[in-house]
C-alpha positions as a printed NumPy array, in Angstrom:
array([[  0.   ,   0.   ,   0.   ],
       [  2.735,   2.486,   1.007],
       [  5.008,   3.772,  -1.749],
       [  7.247,   5.881,   0.534],
       [ 10.929,   5.167,   1.159],
       [ 11.506,   4.061,   3.817],
       [  8.02 ,   2.545,   3.937],
       [  5.55 ,   3.643,   6.59 ],
       [  4.922,   1.282,   9.508],
       [  2.141,  -1.226,   8.979],
       [ -1.233,  -0.731,  10.682],
       [ -0.436,  -3.633,  13.039],
       [  2.84 ,  -2.07 ,  14.21 ],
       [  3.186,  -0.35 ,  17.575],
       [  4.518,   2.766,  15.785],
       [  1.609,   2.896,  13.27 ],
       [  0.862,   6.54 ,  14.174],
       [  4.147,   7.652,  12.599],
       [  2.895,   6.85 ,   9.072],
       [  2.499,   9.801,   6.713],
       [ -0.759,  11.719,   6.476],
       [ -2.802,  11.049,   3.346],
       [ -5.863,  13.128,   4.301],
       [ -6.286,  15.563,   7.186],
       [ -9.677,  16.932,   8.26 ],
       [ -9.215,  18.803,  11.557],
       [-12.672,  20.358,  11.21 ],
       [-14.095,  16.82 ,  11.429],
       [-11.525,  15.545,  13.934],
       [ -9.814,  12.795,  11.912],
       [ -6.867,  12.014,   9.661],
       [ -6.146,   9.123,   7.312],
       [ -2.623,   7.723,   7.484],
       [ -0.747,   6.031,   4.637],
       [ -1.11 ,   2.63 ,   6.31 ],
       [ -4.926,   2.879,   6.268],
       [ -5.332,   3.875,   9.919],
       [ -7.968,   6.481,  10.759],
       [ -6.563,   8.601,  13.56 ],
       [ -9.037,  10.681,  15.575],
       [ -8.234,  13.898,  17.441],
       [ -9.027,  12.233,  20.785],
       [ -6.15 ,   9.798,  19.945],
       [ -8.518,   6.92 ,  19.217],
       [ -7.856,   4.878,  16.08 ],
       [ -9.718,   2.686,  13.62 ],
       [ -7.503,   0.102,  11.925],
       [ -8.14 ,  -1.107,   8.359],
       [ -9.394,  -4.477,   9.646],
       [-12.086,  -2.724,  11.745],
       [-10.261,  -3.045,  15.07 ],
       [-10.842,  -0.105,  17.412],
       [ -8.   ,   1.341,  19.474],
       [ -9.339,   3.306,  22.438],
       [ -8.119,   6.884,  22.986],
       [ -4.81 ,   6.962,  24.821],
       [ -3.998,  10.604,  25.399],
       [ -2.369,  11.397,  28.686],
       [ -4.242,  13.493,  31.208],
       [ -2.53 ,  16.649,  32.407],
       [ -3.06 ,  17.452,  36.07 ],
       [ -2.637,  21.02 ,  37.286],
       [ -1.912,  22.114,  40.836],
       [ -4.538,  24.246,  42.542]])
């Protein structure tokens, strides 16, 4: 699928989010990566095989 050199990581790889952007729609809150992964602004993902990856953003705590 990927024609880049070096090739983008596969959708099954732990580093799948480092693939190149193919489409970016910040107004809708999603991006399509070269490896077929839909990446959502809440850090959730939808893999090409339909597997859902729950959001995994870190929470920032502030002192009162």
